[in-house]
mmCIF file of N, CA, C and O in Angstrom:
data_model
loop_
_atom_site.group_PDB
_atom_site.id
_atom_site.type_symbol
_atom_site.label_atom_id
_atom_site.label_comp_id
_atom_site.label_asym_id
_atom_site.label_seq_id
_atom_site.Cartn_x
_atom_site.Cartn_y
_atom_site.Cartn_z
ATOM 1 N N MET A 1 -15.008 -16.758 -2.310
ATOM 2 C CA MET A 1 -14.858 -15.982 -1.097
ATOM 3 C C MET A 1 -15.686 -14.697 -1.222
ATOM 4 O O MET A 1 -15.669 -14.042 -2.254
ATOM 5 N N LYS A 2 -16.368 -14.340 -0.160
ATOM 6 C CA LYS A 2 -17.197 -13.142 -0.133
ATOM 7 C C LYS A 2 -16.316 -11.893 -0.152
ATOM 8 O O LYS A 2 -15.309 -11.819 0.553
ATOM 9 N N GLN A 3 -16.699 -10.918 -0.959
ATOM 10 C CA GLN A 3 -15.958 -9.666 -1.023
ATOM 11 C C GLN A 3 -16.353 -8.767 0.152
ATOM 12 O O GLN A 3 -17.528 -8.643 0.470
ATOM 13 N N PRO A 4 -15.370 -8.112 0.777
ATOM 14 C CA PRO A 4 -15.702 -7.205 1.880
ATOM 15 C C PRO A 4 -16.349 -5.930 1.340
ATOM 16 O O PRO A 4 -16.226 -5.620 0.154
ATOM 17 N N PRO A 5 -17.009 -5.179 2.218
ATOM 18 C CA PRO A 5 -17.545 -3.881 1.793
ATOM 19 C C PRO A 5 -16.406 -2.994 1.268
ATOM 20 O O PRO A 5 -15.273 -3.062 1.760
ATOM 21 N N LYS A 6 -16.731 -2.187 0.290
ATOM 22 C CA LYS A 6 -15.689 -1.353 -0.336
ATOM 23 C C LYS A 6 -15.010 -0.420 0.652
ATOM 24 O O LYS A 6 -13.811 -0.190 0.566
ATOM 25 N N TRP A 7 -15.762 0.103 1.618
ATOM 26 C CA TRP A 7 -15.145 1.030 2.558
ATOM 27 C C TRP A 7 -14.116 0.327 3.448
ATOM 28 O O TRP A 7 -13.092 0.908 3.790
ATOM 29 N N LYS A 8 -14.370 -0.944 3.781
ATOM 30 C CA LYS A 8 -13.402 -1.694 4.586
ATOM 31 C C LYS A 8 -12.165 -2.023 3.765
ATOM 32 O O LYS A 8 -11.039 -1.941 4.248
ATOM 33 N N PHE A 9 -12.378 -2.389 2.500
ATOM 34 C CA PHE A 9 -11.244 -2.689 1.639
ATOM 35 C C PHE A 9 -10.407 -1.428 1.414
ATOM 36 O O PHE A 9 -9.174 -1.474 1.458
ATOM 37 N N ALA A 10 -11.070 -0.294 1.207
ATOM 38 C CA ALA A 10 -10.354 0.976 1.020
ATOM 39 C C ALA A 10 -9.540 1.329 2.266
ATOM 40 O O ALA A 10 -8.394 1.781 2.157
ATOM 41 N N LEU A 11 -10.107 1.117 3.428
ATOM 42 C CA LEU A 11 -9.379 1.384 4.671
ATOM 43 C C LEU A 11 -8.172 0.468 4.803
ATOM 44 O O LEU A 11 -7.086 0.907 5.190
ATOM 45 N N MET A 12 -8.324 -0.797 4.453
ATOM 46 C CA MET A 12 -7.215 -1.738 4.504
ATOM 47 C C MET A 12 -6.098 -1.311 3.547
ATOM 48 O O MET A 12 -4.916 -1.333 3.911
ATOM 49 N N VAL A 13 -6.461 -0.906 2.336
ATOM 50 C CA VAL A 13 -5.461 -0.453 1.364
ATOM 51 C C VAL A 13 -4.742 0.777 1.902
ATOM 52 O O VAL A 13 -3.517 0.882 1.835
ATOM 53 N N TRP A 14 -5.485 1.712 2.470
ATOM 54 C CA TRP A 14 -4.872 2.909 3.032
ATOM 55 C C TRP A 14 -3.910 2.554 4.159
ATOM 56 O O TRP A 14 -2.820 3.119 4.257
ATOM 57 N N MET A 15 -4.305 1.593 5.007
ATOM 58 C CA MET A 15 -3.443 1.169 6.113
ATOM 59 C C MET A 15 -2.137 0.563 5.611
ATOM 60 O O MET A 15 -1.116 0.618 6.292
ATOM 61 N N ALA A 16 -2.159 -0.006 4.427
ATOM 62 C CA ALA A 16 -0.949 -0.593 3.851
ATOM 63 C C ALA A 16 -0.151 0.429 3.060
ATOM 64 O O ALA A 16 1.082 0.455 3.136
ATOM 65 N N ILE A 17 -0.821 1.283 2.300
ATOM 66 C CA ILE A 17 -0.116 2.162 1.366
ATOM 67 C C ILE A 17 0.510 3.375 2.046
ATOM 68 O O ILE A 17 1.608 3.794 1.691
ATOM 69 N N TYR A 18 -0.170 3.962 3.016
ATOM 70 C CA TYR A 18 0.358 5.169 3.659
ATOM 71 C C TYR A 18 1.725 4.940 4.301
ATOM 72 O O TYR A 18 2.680 5.669 4.008
ATOM 73 N N PRO A 19 1.878 3.933 5.169
ATOM 74 C CA PRO A 19 3.202 3.717 5.750
ATOM 75 C C PRO A 19 4.242 3.296 4.709
ATOM 76 O O PRO A 19 5.424 3.625 4.837
ATOM 77 N N SER A 20 3.804 2.591 3.679
ATOM 78 C CA SER A 20 4.740 2.157 2.639
ATOM 79 C C SER A 20 5.306 3.341 1.869
ATOM 80 O O SER A 20 6.514 3.428 1.639
ATOM 81 N N ILE A 21 4.426 4.248 1.472
ATOM 82 C CA ILE A 21 4.876 5.444 0.761
ATOM 83 C C ILE A 21 5.797 6.267 1.650
ATOM 84 O O ILE A 21 6.841 6.752 1.213
ATOM 85 N N THR A 22 5.417 6.419 2.903
ATOM 86 C CA THR A 22 6.227 7.182 3.845
ATOM 87 C C THR A 22 7.616 6.561 4.002
ATOM 88 O O THR A 22 8.632 7.269 3.978
ATOM 89 N N LEU A 23 7.672 5.244 4.138
ATOM 90 C CA LEU A 23 8.949 4.562 4.305
ATOM 91 C C LEU A 23 9.823 4.674 3.053
ATOM 92 O O LEU A 23 11.025 4.961 3.156
ATOM 93 N N VAL A 24 9.240 4.478 1.887
ATOM 94 C CA VAL A 24 10.012 4.599 0.643
ATOM 95 C C VAL A 24 10.524 6.019 0.485
ATOM 96 O O VAL A 24 11.680 6.234 0.108
ATOM 97 N N GLN A 25 9.691 7.011 0.796
ATOM 98 C CA GLN A 25 10.138 8.407 0.719
ATOM 99 C C GLN A 25 11.289 8.659 1.686
ATOM 100 O O GLN A 25 12.245 9.361 1.355
ATOM 101 N N LEU A 26 11.193 8.099 2.879
ATOM 102 C CA LEU A 26 12.243 8.266 3.879
ATOM 103 C C LEU A 26 13.555 7.631 3.407
ATOM 104 O O LEU A 26 14.628 8.202 3.572
ATOM 105 N N LEU A 27 13.461 6.443 2.819
ATOM 106 C CA LEU A 27 14.657 5.706 2.421
ATOM 107 C C LEU A 27 15.315 6.237 1.147
ATOM 108 O O LEU A 27 16.544 6.312 1.072
ATOM 109 N N ILE A 28 14.518 6.570 0.132
ATOM 110 C CA ILE A 28 15.114 6.970 -1.151
ATOM 111 C C ILE A 28 14.582 8.291 -1.691
ATOM 112 O O ILE A 28 14.897 8.675 -2.810
ATOM 113 N N GLY A 29 13.801 8.999 -0.904
ATOM 114 C CA GLY A 29 13.192 10.245 -1.366
ATOM 115 C C GLY A 29 14.193 11.290 -1.815
ATOM 116 O O GLY A 29 13.998 11.963 -2.826
ATOM 117 N N LYS A 30 15.272 11.445 -1.073
ATOM 118 C CA LYS A 30 16.274 12.469 -1.433
ATOM 119 C C LYS A 30 16.946 12.162 -2.763
ATOM 120 O O LYS A 30 17.208 13.063 -3.552
ATOM 121 N N GLN A 31 17.213 10.894 -3.015
ATOM 122 C CA GLN A 31 17.836 10.519 -4.278
ATOM 123 C C GLN A 31 16.885 10.752 -5.454
ATOM 124 O O GLN A 31 17.320 11.046 -6.561
ATOM 125 N N LEU A 32 15.594 10.597 -5.217
ATOM 126 C CA LEU A 32 14.609 10.742 -6.283
ATOM 127 C C LEU A 32 14.322 12.194 -6.638
ATOM 128 O O LEU A 32 13.858 12.470 -7.745
ATOM 129 N N THR A 33 14.600 13.134 -5.745
ATOM 130 C CA THR A 33 14.254 14.529 -6.005
ATOM 131 C C THR A 33 15.002 15.099 -7.205
ATOM 132 O O THR A 33 14.530 16.049 -7.824
ATOM 133 N N LYS A 34 16.134 14.527 -7.539
ATOM 134 C CA LYS A 34 16.917 15.012 -8.679
ATOM 135 C C LYS A 34 16.354 14.541 -10.022
ATOM 136 O O LYS A 34 16.743 15.046 -11.065
ATOM 137 N N LEU A 35 15.448 13.574 -9.980
ATOM 138 C CA LEU A 35 14.889 12.996 -11.206
ATOM 139 C C LEU A 35 13.618 13.728 -11.630
ATOM 140 O O LEU A 35 12.920 14.306 -10.806
ATOM 141 N N PRO A 36 13.298 13.672 -12.923
ATOM 142 C CA PRO A 36 12.026 14.247 -13.379
ATOM 143 C C PRO A 36 10.838 13.510 -12.745
ATOM 144 O O PRO A 36 10.924 12.319 -12.428
ATOM 145 N N LEU A 37 9.743 14.232 -12.564
ATOM 146 C CA LEU A 37 8.564 13.679 -11.901
ATOM 147 C C LEU A 37 8.079 12.358 -12.504
ATOM 148 O O LEU A 37 7.807 11.415 -11.754
ATOM 149 N N PRO A 38 7.984 12.228 -13.843
ATOM 150 C CA PRO A 38 7.514 10.937 -14.376
ATOM 151 C C PRO A 38 8.438 9.770 -14.000
ATOM 152 O O PRO A 38 7.953 8.668 -13.721
ATOM 153 N N LEU A 39 9.726 10.002 -13.940
ATOM 154 C CA LEU A 39 10.667 8.941 -13.561
ATOM 155 C C LEU A 39 10.555 8.619 -12.076
ATOM 156 O O LEU A 39 10.602 7.457 -11.678
ATOM 157 N N ARG A 40 10.385 9.653 -11.245
ATOM 158 C CA ARG A 40 10.181 9.420 -9.801
ATOM 159 C C ARG A 40 8.933 8.575 -9.573
ATOM 160 O O ARG A 40 8.940 7.623 -8.787
ATOM 161 N N THR A 41 7.867 8.936 -10.276
ATOM 162 C CA THR A 41 6.609 8.203 -10.140
ATOM 163 C C THR A 41 6.768 6.761 -10.618
ATOM 164 O O THR A 41 6.263 5.834 -9.978
ATOM 165 N N LEU A 42 7.472 6.561 -11.712
ATOM 166 C CA LEU A 42 7.724 5.215 -12.225
ATOM 167 C C LEU A 42 8.475 4.367 -11.203
ATOM 168 O O LEU A 42 8.117 3.216 -10.952
ATOM 169 N N ILE A 43 9.488 4.930 -10.597
ATOM 170 C CA ILE A 43 10.279 4.189 -9.596
ATOM 171 C C ILE A 43 9.435 3.878 -8.364
ATOM 172 O O ILE A 43 9.430 2.743 -7.868
ATOM 173 N N MET A 44 8.720 4.887 -7.868
ATOM 174 C CA MET A 44 7.893 4.683 -6.664
ATOM 175 C C MET A 44 6.820 3.617 -6.908
ATOM 176 O O MET A 44 6.638 2.721 -6.085
ATOM 177 N N THR A 45 6.111 3.710 -8.026
ATOM 178 C CA THR A 45 5.068 2.716 -8.288
ATOM 179 C C THR A 45 5.667 1.354 -8.599
ATOM 180 O O THR A 45 5.067 0.331 -8.273
ATOM 181 N N GLY A 46 6.847 1.325 -9.200
ATOM 182 C CA GLY A 46 7.530 0.061 -9.465
ATOM 183 C C GLY A 46 7.906 -0.675 -8.186
ATOM 184 O O GLY A 46 7.983 -1.906 -8.165
ATOM 185 N N ILE A 47 8.130 0.064 -7.124
ATOM 186 C CA ILE A 47 8.424 -0.533 -5.813
ATOM 187 C C ILE A 47 7.125 -0.860 -5.073
ATOM 188 O O ILE A 47 6.953 -1.959 -4.543
ATOM 189 N N LEU A 48 6.210 0.099 -5.055
ATOM 190 C CA LEU A 48 5.032 -0.025 -4.189
ATOM 191 C C LEU A 48 3.954 -0.975 -4.701
ATOM 192 O O LEU A 48 3.331 -1.671 -3.899
ATOM 193 N N VAL A 49 3.729 -1.031 -5.989
ATOM 194 C CA VAL A 49 2.664 -1.910 -6.493
ATOM 195 C C VAL A 49 2.974 -3.385 -6.215
ATOM 196 O O VAL A 49 2.133 -4.088 -5.654
ATOM 197 N N PRO A 50 4.161 -3.886 -6.571
ATOM 198 C CA PRO A 50 4.442 -5.294 -6.220
ATOM 199 C C PRO A 50 4.431 -5.539 -4.705
ATOM 200 O O PRO A 50 3.957 -6.573 -4.245
ATOM 201 N N LEU A 51 4.950 -4.576 -3.941
ATOM 202 C CA LEU A 51 4.929 -4.716 -2.484
ATOM 203 C C LEU A 51 3.500 -4.842 -1.965
ATOM 204 O O LEU A 51 3.199 -5.687 -1.118
ATOM 205 N N MET A 52 2.606 -4.032 -2.508
ATOM 206 C CA MET A 52 1.203 -4.089 -2.101
ATOM 207 C C MET A 52 0.557 -5.410 -2.505
ATOM 208 O O MET A 52 -0.091 -6.062 -1.692
ATOM 209 N N VAL A 53 0.726 -5.803 -3.759
ATOM 210 C CA VAL A 53 0.019 -6.968 -4.302
ATOM 211 C C VAL A 53 0.521 -8.277 -3.700
ATOM 212 O O VAL A 53 -0.283 -9.154 -3.370
ATOM 213 N N TYR A 54 1.819 -8.415 -3.538
ATOM 214 C CA TYR A 54 2.384 -9.699 -3.118
ATOM 215 C C TYR A 54 2.679 -9.811 -1.627
ATOM 216 O O TYR A 54 2.815 -10.921 -1.122
ATOM 217 N N VAL A 55 2.790 -8.673 -0.931
ATOM 218 C CA VAL A 55 3.170 -8.744 0.487
ATOM 219 C C VAL A 55 2.109 -8.132 1.398
ATOM 220 O O VAL A 55 1.538 -8.817 2.244
ATOM 221 N N LEU A 56 1.865 -6.845 1.224
ATOM 222 C CA LEU A 56 1.058 -6.127 2.206
ATOM 223 C C LEU A 56 -0.430 -6.466 2.173
ATOM 224 O O LEU A 56 -1.025 -6.694 3.229
ATOM 225 N N LEU A 57 -1.037 -6.484 1.004
ATOM 226 C CA LEU A 57 -2.472 -6.797 0.967
ATOM 227 C C LEU A 57 -2.768 -8.221 1.423
ATOM 228 O O LEU A 57 -3.709 -8.420 2.204
ATOM 229 N N PRO A 58 -1.994 -9.221 0.995
ATOM 230 C CA PRO A 58 -2.253 -10.560 1.564
ATOM 231 C C PRO A 58 -2.068 -10.608 3.089
ATOM 232 O O PRO A 58 -2.847 -11.250 3.797
ATOM 233 N N PHE A 59 -1.057 -9.898 3.581
ATOM 234 C CA PHE A 59 -0.828 -9.849 5.026
ATOM 235 C C PHE A 59 -2.016 -9.207 5.746
ATOM 236 O O PHE A 59 -2.549 -9.766 6.720
ATOM 237 N N PHE A 60 -2.448 -8.042 5.276
ATOM 238 C CA PHE A 60 -3.571 -7.359 5.913
ATOM 239 C C PHE A 60 -4.874 -8.127 5.752
ATOM 240 O O PHE A 60 -5.726 -8.115 6.631
ATOM 241 N N ARG A 61 -5.030 -8.788 4.622
ATOM 242 C CA ARG A 61 -6.248 -9.586 4.399
ATOM 243 C C ARG A 61 -6.323 -10.720 5.433
ATOM 244 O O ARG A 61 -7.390 -11.006 5.971
ATOM 245 N N LYS A 62 -5.176 -11.341 5.704
ATOM 246 C CA LYS A 62 -5.146 -12.410 6.709
ATOM 247 C C LYS A 62 -5.339 -11.829 8.112
ATOM 248 O O LYS A 62 -6.092 -12.365 8.920
ATOM 249 N N LEU A 63 -4.685 -10.727 8.387
ATOM 250 C CA LEU A 63 -4.763 -10.087 9.697
ATOM 251 C C LEU A 63 -6.170 -9.582 10.005
ATOM 252 O O LEU A 63 -6.671 -9.728 11.124
ATOM 253 N N LEU A 64 -6.828 -8.996 9.012
ATOM 254 C CA LEU A 64 -8.130 -8.376 9.216
ATOM 255 C C LEU A 64 -9.289 -9.206 8.649
ATOM 256 O O LEU A 64 -10.403 -8.695 8.552
ATOM 257 N N GLY A 65 -9.023 -10.440 8.303
ATOM 258 C CA GLY A 65 -10.010 -11.282 7.632
ATOM 259 C C GLY A 65 -11.368 -11.323 8.294
ATOM 260 O O GLY A 65 -12.395 -11.148 7.629
ATOM 261 N N ASP A 66 -11.418 -11.557 9.590
ATOM 262 C CA ASP A 66 -12.705 -11.628 10.283
ATOM 263 C C ASP A 66 -13.451 -10.312 10.205
ATOM 264 O O ASP A 66 -14.642 -10.272 9.943
ATOM 265 N N TRP A 67 -12.736 -9.216 10.443
ATOM 266 C CA TRP A 67 -13.361 -7.896 10.415
ATOM 267 C C TRP A 67 -13.822 -7.532 9.000
ATOM 268 O O TRP A 67 -14.894 -6.970 8.830
ATOM 269 N N LEU A 68 -13.015 -7.858 8.008
ATOM 270 C CA LEU A 68 -13.353 -7.522 6.633
ATOM 271 C C LEU A 68 -14.649 -8.175 6.186
ATOM 272 O O LEU A 68 -15.421 -7.585 5.438
ATOM 273 N N ASN A 69 -14.884 -9.388 6.611
ATOM 274 C CA ASN A 69 -16.026 -10.145 6.121
ATOM 275 C C ASN A 69 -17.269 -10.040 6.995
ATOM 276 O O ASN A 69 -18.226 -10.773 6.782
ATOM 277 N N LYS A 70 -17.267 -9.192 7.984
ATOM 278 C CA LYS A 70 -18.451 -8.999 8.842
ATOM 279 C C LYS A 70 -19.393 -8.011 8.213
ATOM 280 O O LYS A 70 -19.058 -7.120 7.528
#
């Protein structure tokens, strides 16, 4: 499969990650504020990386497939 231009891939990742981070912060942000920064980061990335790899990026890749490969 042909790789899309890096700027399109970066835009797709941003479209997936920004709302995800915002939603996770909204849902559990207050509970995380009591934890040390490295632990907060560990929890956030532990949620967001699998969500990105297994759900959001495949979804956006399918949704934007034609545009990505132009």
